[in-house]
XYZ file of C-alpha atoms in Angstrom:
556
model
C 2.989 -36.701 0.009
C 2.153 -36.126 -3.657
C 4.332 -34.032 -5.965
C 3.252 -31.741 -8.806
C 5.477 -29.766 -11.162
C 5.045 -26.266 -12.605
C 7.482 -23.889 -14.248
C 6.702 -21.078 -11.806
C 5.111 -21.164 -8.375
C 3.799 -17.799 -7.178
C 3.092 -17.561 -3.449
C 0.440 -14.923 -2.741
C -2.379 -13.730 -5.025
C -2.147 -10.070 -4.056
C -1.243 -6.870 -5.855
C 1.972 -8.353 -7.253
C 1.026 -12.028 -7.497
C -2.005 -11.443 -9.719
C 0.060 -9.255 -12.056
C 2.737 -11.934 -12.423
C 0.166 -14.709 -12.896
C -1.250 -12.760 -15.825
C 1.995 -11.663 -17.445
C 3.895 -14.947 -17.092
C 1.033 -16.974 -18.564
C 1.015 -14.779 -21.666
C 3.644 -17.300 -22.745
C 1.593 -20.432 -23.578
C 4.633 -22.655 -23.097
C 4.950 -21.736 -19.420
C 2.930 -23.316 -16.588
C 2.152 -21.272 -13.478
C 0.663 -22.185 -10.116
C -0.699 -19.302 -8.010
C -1.166 -20.131 -4.321
C -3.301 -17.990 -2.006
C -3.696 -18.682 1.710
C -7.090 -16.999 1.842
C -10.446 -17.569 0.135
C -11.954 -16.225 -3.058
C -13.120 -12.628 -3.398
C -16.850 -13.074 -3.949
C -18.104 -10.953 -1.035
C -20.248 -7.914 -1.870
C -18.276 -6.035 0.801
C -15.125 -6.456 -1.289
C -16.628 -5.261 -4.555
C -18.711 -2.373 -3.215
C -16.187 0.482 -2.870
C -17.811 2.261 0.065
C -17.954 -0.975 2.082
C -14.189 -1.448 2.320
C -14.222 -0.978 6.106
C -15.895 -4.370 6.494
C -13.139 -6.617 5.051
C -10.534 -4.243 6.460
C -11.768 -4.696 10.016
C -12.215 -8.468 10.300
C -10.114 -11.581 9.904
C -12.091 -13.383 7.207
C -10.255 -11.732 4.336
C -7.111 -10.474 6.028
C -4.345 -11.732 8.277
C -5.455 -9.335 11.016
C -1.946 -8.721 12.247
C -1.022 -6.489 15.169
C 2.343 -5.129 16.099
C 4.020 -5.717 19.413
C 3.504 -2.886 21.905
C 5.022 0.134 20.204
C 7.559 1.791 22.539
C 6.967 5.341 21.251
C 3.175 5.021 20.947
C 2.118 4.488 24.572
C 2.826 0.756 24.227
C -0.131 0.355 21.882
C -0.318 -2.798 19.762
C -1.014 -1.270 16.340
C -3.393 -2.878 13.868
C -1.729 -4.099 10.659
C -4.273 -5.675 8.283
C -2.903 -7.535 5.261
C -5.032 -9.049 2.515
C -5.614 -12.810 2.751
C -7.926 -13.252 -0.237
C -7.687 -13.253 -4.018
C -6.432 -9.784 -4.840
C -4.632 -9.548 -1.501
C -4.573 -6.069 -0.017
C -5.960 -4.642 -3.279
C -9.209 -6.393 -2.303
C -9.467 -4.809 1.147
C -7.671 -1.454 0.827
C -9.127 2.038 0.454
C -8.627 1.946 -3.349
C -6.590 5.166 -3.416
C -4.432 5.282 -6.558
C -1.213 7.167 -5.858
C 2.119 6.421 -7.508
C 4.495 8.287 -5.230
C 6.824 11.095 -6.236
C 9.309 10.893 -9.110
C 12.127 11.647 -6.658
C 11.314 8.458 -4.724
C 12.369 6.416 -7.725
C 15.369 8.636 -8.341
C 16.302 7.734 -4.773
C 15.943 4.017 -5.492
C 18.173 4.355 -8.533
C 20.890 6.023 -6.445
C 21.613 2.693 -4.727
C 24.266 0.432 -6.228
C 22.691 -2.207 -8.462
C 19.334 -0.393 -8.733
C 20.211 2.033 -11.504
C 17.308 0.855 -13.671
C 14.687 1.818 -11.057
C 14.707 5.548 -11.853
C 11.486 7.449 -12.540
C 12.241 7.328 -16.271
C 12.425 3.525 -16.023
C 9.322 3.108 -13.832
C 6.894 5.565 -15.463
C 6.431 3.401 -18.609
C 5.285 0.525 -16.398
C 2.826 2.701 -14.508
C 1.394 3.630 -17.905
C 1.402 0.009 -19.114
C -0.645 -1.102 -16.114
C -3.290 1.612 -16.294
C -6.402 2.655 -18.125
C -7.380 6.072 -16.854
C -11.022 7.031 -17.290
C -10.013 10.554 -18.348
C -7.643 9.209 -21.002
C -3.905 8.799 -21.321
C -0.993 11.152 -21.894
C 2.763 11.152 -21.295
C 2.111 10.205 -17.664
C -1.120 8.231 -17.707
C -2.058 4.985 -19.436
C -5.086 4.284 -21.624
C -4.906 0.560 -22.423
C -3.796 -1.305 -19.277
C -5.712 -3.814 -17.131
C -5.993 -1.537 -14.087
C -8.908 0.874 -14.439
C -8.483 4.148 -12.579
C -11.134 6.839 -12.111
C -11.092 10.260 -10.496
C -13.437 11.376 -7.745
C -16.380 13.486 -8.885
C -16.161 15.698 -5.752
C -19.948 16.284 -5.698
C -19.996 16.936 -1.970
C -19.016 20.608 -1.482
C -16.615 19.670 1.315
C -14.211 18.051 -1.167
C -13.748 21.277 -3.082
C -13.715 23.299 0.125
C -10.590 21.388 1.101
C -8.915 22.118 -2.246
C -10.004 25.765 -2.165
C -8.813 26.183 1.406
C -5.454 24.807 0.414
C -5.154 27.453 -2.289
C -6.209 30.153 0.158
C -3.438 28.933 2.462
C -0.930 29.336 -0.351
C -0.702 25.824 -1.795
C -1.155 25.093 -5.482
C -4.020 23.144 -6.973
C -2.892 20.089 -8.884
C -5.265 18.438 -11.325
C -3.274 15.215 -11.411
C -1.038 14.279 -8.503
C 0.000 11.198 -10.482
C 1.123 13.308 -13.423
C 3.612 16.112 -13.852
C 2.919 17.714 -10.476
C 2.327 15.793 -7.261
C 2.727 18.819 -4.989
C -0.516 20.592 -4.127
C -4.139 19.707 -3.356
C -6.672 18.368 -5.814
C -9.002 15.541 -6.809
C -7.771 12.023 -6.059
C -7.788 8.889 -8.180
C -9.205 5.532 -7.146
C -9.074 1.969 -8.474
C -12.805 1.891 -9.140
C -14.368 0.946 -12.484
C -18.073 1.193 -13.285
C -18.821 1.508 -9.596
C -16.844 -1.588 -8.545
C -13.534 -2.061 -6.769
C -10.943 -2.799 -9.435
C -8.528 -5.031 -7.532
C -5.689 -6.923 -9.177
C -7.913 -9.989 -8.995
C -10.383 -8.179 -11.242
C -7.806 -6.455 -13.434
C -5.230 -9.197 -13.935
C -6.327 -12.537 -12.526
C -9.850 -12.839 -13.944
C -8.681 -12.492 -17.585
C -5.800 -14.927 -17.017
C -8.049 -17.626 -15.564
C -9.153 -18.455 -19.102
C -5.665 -19.731 -19.912
C -4.988 -23.453 -19.522
C -1.429 -22.836 -18.316
C -2.558 -21.126 -15.064
C -3.809 -22.903 -11.960
C -5.038 -20.976 -8.911
C -5.523 -22.537 -5.501
C -7.105 -20.766 -2.560
C -6.779 -21.664 1.121
C -3.290 -22.952 0.333
C -0.879 -22.074 3.139
C 2.762 -22.398 2.120
C 4.866 -23.754 4.987
C 8.308 -23.310 3.442
C 10.360 -23.130 0.280
C 12.266 -26.343 -0.442
C 15.851 -26.564 -1.650
C 17.869 -29.238 -3.434
C 20.296 -31.001 -1.102
C 24.010 -30.319 -1.436
C 23.853 -27.674 -4.165
C 26.037 -24.588 -4.086
C 24.538 -22.058 -4.061
C 21.319 -23.593 -2.690
C 18.747 -24.148 -5.443
C 15.047 -23.580 -4.673
C 13.055 -26.537 -5.946
C 9.504 -25.753 -4.877
C 7.261 -25.321 -1.847
C 5.482 -27.349 0.793
C 1.783 -26.548 1.170
C -0.237 -27.343 4.274
C -3.557 -28.911 3.332
C -5.407 -29.863 6.496
C -3.309 -32.552 8.160
C -1.478 -33.268 4.899
C 1.574 -31.529 3.461
C 1.924 -31.447 -0.322
C 5.233 -30.898 -2.092
C 5.043 -28.908 -5.317
C 8.053 -28.486 -7.586
C 9.077 -25.469 -9.627
C 11.161 -26.132 -12.724
C 12.191 -22.497 -13.066
C 11.450 -20.314 -10.035
C 9.559 -19.898 -6.811
C 8.331 -16.285 -6.577
C 7.225 -14.903 -3.220
C 4.506 -12.234 -3.427
C 3.311 -12.324 0.149
C 4.014 -8.699 0.998
C 6.121 -6.978 3.618
C 5.025 -9.272 6.470
C 4.522 -12.676 4.877
C 7.465 -12.747 2.469
C 10.148 -12.281 5.149
C 8.208 -14.681 7.377
C 8.339 -17.383 4.699
C 12.014 -16.752 3.966
C 12.824 -17.232 7.637
C 10.699 -20.387 7.864
C 12.677 -21.657 4.861
C 16.078 -21.066 6.445
C 16.903 -17.664 4.959
C 17.550 -14.909 7.476
C 19.586 -14.067 10.544
C 21.528 -17.283 11.187
C 21.618 -16.853 14.961
C 17.855 -16.392 15.187
C 17.165 -19.307 12.841
C 19.429 -21.695 14.742
C 17.748 -20.608 17.963
C 14.475 -21.938 16.539
C 16.056 -25.136 15.235
C 15.822 -24.095 11.580
C 18.614 -25.209 9.239
C 20.336 -22.172 7.750
C 20.118 -22.173 3.953
C 21.358 -18.618 3.391
C 22.588 -16.287 6.165
C 20.916 -12.995 5.247
C 20.690 -10.720 8.275
C 18.527 -8.196 6.439
C 15.507 -10.490 6.118
C 12.653 -8.848 8.033
C 14.672 -5.757 8.899
C 14.190 -2.206 7.544
C 10.395 -2.360 8.066
C 8.873 0.979 7.052
C 5.308 2.252 7.103
C 3.348 5.484 6.955
C 1.719 6.675 10.148
C -1.198 9.086 9.976
C -3.508 10.970 12.263
C -6.922 12.509 11.770
C -7.587 16.219 12.149
C -11.342 16.309 12.729
C -13.915 19.106 12.940
C -17.647 19.145 13.459
C -19.625 20.316 10.427
C -22.269 23.036 10.824
C -24.266 21.845 7.816
C -25.857 18.359 7.617
C -24.118 17.447 4.354
C -21.587 14.879 5.541
C -21.648 11.113 5.167
C -23.088 10.843 8.665
C -26.497 11.059 6.957
C -25.681 7.787 5.216
C -24.919 5.851 8.398
C -28.444 4.942 9.508
C -29.821 1.518 8.474
C -32.474 2.847 6.056
C -29.920 5.007 4.231
C -27.523 2.070 3.979
C -30.225 -0.103 2.405
C -31.005 2.589 -0.174
C -27.321 3.053 -0.973
C -26.829 -0.694 -1.339
C -29.849 -1.087 -3.613
C -28.744 1.748 -5.909
C -25.271 0.278 -6.108
C -26.524 -3.242 -6.876
C -29.061 -2.060 -9.462
C -27.117 0.748 -11.150
C -23.545 0.680 -9.869
C -23.882 4.334 -8.882
C -24.380 6.523 -5.832
C -22.548 6.689 -2.524
C -21.783 2.972 -2.685
C -19.681 3.417 -5.831
C -16.893 5.546 -4.338
C -14.223 5.133 -1.669
C -15.115 8.689 -0.501
C -11.460 9.797 -0.578
C -12.120 12.106 -3.512
C -9.766 14.960 -2.676
C -6.404 15.177 -0.973
C -2.870 16.110 -1.804
C 0.768 16.521 -0.891
C 2.639 19.399 0.703
C 6.103 20.051 2.122
C 6.426 20.432 5.877
C 9.057 23.180 5.739
C 11.402 25.078 3.449
C 14.382 23.000 2.381
C 12.344 19.845 1.765
C 12.730 19.081 -1.932
C 9.520 17.187 -2.573
C 6.351 16.705 -0.505
C 6.775 14.870 2.773
C 3.166 15.138 4.017
C 0.135 13.487 2.423
C -3.569 14.268 2.800
C -6.663 12.176 2.314
C -9.819 14.222 2.888
C -13.028 12.544 4.060
C -16.432 14.276 4.470
C -17.089 12.406 7.704
C -15.430 12.082 11.119
C -14.801 8.358 11.566
C -11.981 5.858 11.973
C -10.520 4.503 8.733
C -11.580 0.902 9.402
C -14.965 1.872 10.835
C -14.061 0.712 14.339
C -15.180 4.059 15.832
C -18.489 4.875 14.113
C -19.455 8.447 13.321
C -21.779 10.006 15.874
C -22.152 13.536 14.448
C -21.761 15.525 11.258
C -18.063 16.152 10.763
C -15.126 16.003 8.387
C -11.477 15.097 8.634
C -8.121 15.143 6.923
C -5.780 12.209 7.283
C -2.236 13.567 7.429
C 1.095 11.849 7.926
C 4.807 11.923 7.042
C 5.775 10.225 3.802
C 9.406 9.297 4.389
C 9.700 8.088 7.972
C 13.131 7.595 9.482
C 11.933 5.055 12.059
C 12.695 1.418 11.258
C 11.153 -1.809 12.518
C 11.282 -5.538 11.892
C 9.398 -8.769 11.170
C 10.673 -11.887 12.992
C 9.177 -15.355 13.238
C 8.384 -16.739 16.688
C 8.401 -20.432 15.837
C 8.652 -22.948 12.999
C 4.873 -22.904 12.477
C 3.613 -21.042 9.378
C 0.302 -20.600 11.195
C 1.783 -18.456 13.952
C 1.907 -14.748 13.241
C 5.415 -13.272 13.314
C 6.612 -10.583 15.671
C 6.021 -7.162 14.081
C 7.438 -3.921 15.444
C 7.373 -0.645 13.516
C 8.980 1.698 16.079
C 6.576 4.430 14.926
C 7.646 7.940 15.996
C 10.966 6.569 17.166
C 12.954 9.513 15.801
C 12.759 13.239 16.421
C 12.507 13.818 12.654
C 9.310 11.772 12.458
C 7.823 13.585 15.451
C 8.765 16.957 13.976
C 7.040 16.172 10.666
C 3.892 14.921 12.380
C 3.669 18.065 14.490
C 3.993 20.135 11.340
C 1.261 18.049 9.736
C -1.230 18.858 12.482
C -0.381 22.554 12.576
C -0.463 23.003 8.803
C -3.758 21.119 8.572
C -5.338 23.348 11.188
C -4.210 26.313 9.129
C -5.880 24.915 6.010
C -9.129 24.278 7.884
C -9.053 27.845 9.227
C -9.366 29.337 5.734
C -12.426 31.141 4.409
C -13.521 28.177 2.280
C -14.478 26.315 5.478
C -16.169 29.189 7.297
C -19.694 27.988 6.496
C -18.880 24.369 7.410
C -16.343 24.513 10.246
C -17.659 23.721 13.714
C -15.609 23.035 16.820
C -12.349 21.126 16.687
C -13.015 17.501 17.629
C -9.582 15.895 17.462
C -7.158 17.234 18.403
C -8.942 19.787 20.573
C -7.953 23.430 20.287
C -6.064 23.269 23.590
C -3.545 20.800 22.121
C -0.889 23.317 21.110
C 2.629 22.701 22.407
C 5.054 20.181 20.950
C 4.610 18.003 24.032
C 0.804 18.138 23.793
C 0.826 17.286 20.085
C 3.295 14.452 20.672
C 1.031 13.041 23.378
C -1.964 13.259 21.036
C -0.066 11.389 18.316
C 1.047 8.663 20.687
C -2.549 8.080 21.724
C -4.430 8.492 18.437
C -2.261 7.997 15.324
C -2.810 4.860 13.254
C -1.026 3.016 10.492
C -1.808 4.167 6.960
C -1.368 0.473 6.103
C 1.720 0.724 3.910
C 4.266 -1.765 5.377
C 7.247 -2.256 3.094
C 11.009 -2.718 2.644
C 11.618 -5.918 4.680
C 13.326 -7.790 1.798
C 14.884 -4.743 0.229
C 16.773 -4.692 -3.038
C 20.451 -3.782 -3.000
C 24.013 -5.033 -2.944
C 25.128 -4.274 0.625
C 25.306 -6.719 3.532
C 21.743 -6.008 4.697
C 20.124 -6.297 1.255
C 17.943 -9.379 0.726
C 17.320 -9.240 -3.019
C 19.106 -7.863 -6.043
C 17.668 -5.345 -8.500
C 15.734 -8.158 -10.191
C 14.156 -9.457 -6.993
C 16.410 -12.534 -6.825
C 17.227 -13.587 -3.267
C 20.921 -13.275 -2.517
C 22.805 -16.473 -1.795
C 20.388 -18.883 -3.487
C 19.106 -19.573 -6.987
C 15.584 -20.118 -8.297
C 13.973 -17.896 -5.663
C 12.671 -14.371 -6.159
C 10.605 -11.859 -4.162
C 8.274 -9.476 -5.985
C 6.152 -7.254 -3.748
C 6.394 -4.119 -1.591
C 8.932 -5.812 0.662
C 11.706 -5.341 -1.907
C 11.349 -1.564 -2.028
C 14.590 -0.087 -0.669
C 12.648 2.852 0.791
C 8.925 3.478 1.100
C 7.578 5.843 -1.544
C 5.744 9.101 -0.882
C 2.182 7.848 -1.174
C -0.026 4.765 -1.110
C 1.613 1.476 -2.101
C -0.880 -0.412 -4.275
C -0.029 1.392 -7.526
C 3.770 1.193 -6.988
C 3.520 -2.518 -6.179
C 1.593 -3.170 -9.394
C 4.179 -1.168 -11.352
C 6.982 -3.104 -9.700
C 5.389 -6.424 -10.658
C 4.806 -5.296 -14.249
C 8.480 -4.349 -14.528
C 9.664 -7.560 -12.891
C 7.489 -9.633 -15.220
C 9.504 -8.413 -18.189
C 12.713 -9.191 -16.302
C 11.592 -12.727 -15.457
C 10.560 -13.336 -19.070
C 13.862 -11.928 -20.369
C 11.959 -9.304 -22.335
C 13.525 -5.978 -23.186
C 12.498 -3.225 -20.784
C 10.058 -0.624 -22.048
C 11.729 2.500 -23.481
C 12.594 5.045 -20.804
C 10.264 8.018 -20.414
C 11.409 11.549 -21.183
C 8.535 13.172 -19.265
C 9.650 15.867 -16.807
C 8.370 16.279 -13.268
C 7.746 19.215 -10.958
C 10.092 20.347 -8.193
C 9.236 23.653 -6.532
C 11.751 26.146 -7.945
C 12.199 27.844 -4.579
C 11.914 24.797 -2.314
C 15.141 25.696 -0.510
C 13.652 28.916 0.861
C 9.856 28.458 0.626
C 7.542 25.972 2.299
C 4.740 26.637 -0.202
């Protein structure tokens, strides 16, 4: 067993890990090792935005996890892809750039010890990370590594969705990442010059030029190591499985886990940090008895509301082999055309009922009727809205099955386990049908495909959800920040009960935010980088945000 020494060891080259690798190595006196269990990101299917279904639906670039049979979803084992490649999930996701609502971060800051996670504290780091193609302002950045563009909405169906929303009484919002999230409008994507702009592209590629950064792919970390007989236990490094050999690598300063909401709690448990009874049952020595490790698992569930389209203008025309070749050639030669977009170019956020303070339902509109990961190919001209609750009350867990880092952990989300979640999903379907019934869709709207028109009662809608809803792929909160007995990390990501060990990824969110998680995870890592480097936090923002003035009595 050979031993190497670095100042920082980062486990996981995903949305957070690539950010930290870049920011920590800005200090030339610091050495950083970035370990990624998966391969490099050279595939054309990663970099071509419209091809994201390919890496999303196979196990070459992702962990290909599945939940245990979900008790409230007809015992279905739900698909839970997680990036296992440079860039992590930012290299296989749908590239939607959504920050969440300001009130999400106000909610984080309401917890003891998390006072510096308010919207005013987080907004400067969103701006620091971003370069928006349309330019910056008090909300948007103009000089960050992460390039963000806005959908052109050339297909008339995109604007039909926005117009129909207005006809149904919802506002149009030009920037749901700016002052006003609530409403329907064009959506942003992490696409730059026709290419996916993952954190590997935005943060890791520039940092690779620095001599103080080493990156190793196909490096599976088996456990975090600790110094013997220290109180509290001191993390000293990691053990990496390399074929039949195990290498020990030391960290002079910190080990930082960036594996995400599934892999970070898995690695903590493998390292002796977690529920002591469960760890002893597997023969693992308890380093720190933290019962919250792997608990509090949260995710967004969504369903598709699909209609046939009466005009042949949907993406179904692009699904035949000849069309795909033409699209691929244009993208490779010019970086333009249908290959250069994620096709989620309009969407939005609404409130499910009066009394809800900020939007609890999200939309992604797609001018095609197809499954998100491409597993159910389109067979007709159609369109769909993805809709789902943003702040689920169901909670799940991640628990290891054995001492092997190669064995996937047990994952259970308990989707739709509460009446509140079922109520919000029912509202989502009914409100979406209402939007699609507006005049703006009259020329396009064919028959209802899913759910059918005869699915009307609460029981019928619930049955439809149990059979058809899918994960929106936003697992989070399994190593949550806080100070109570079930918290795993403090407000700086440091693991309770040990020293020299930190978690920086979506797992430390105390509650899932109202939107997609890639942008918030990047923000979180940018903010944590300053904390780790003992740099002063960026000045707090004074920018206001929109709350519907009559939310207590009006749904829209």
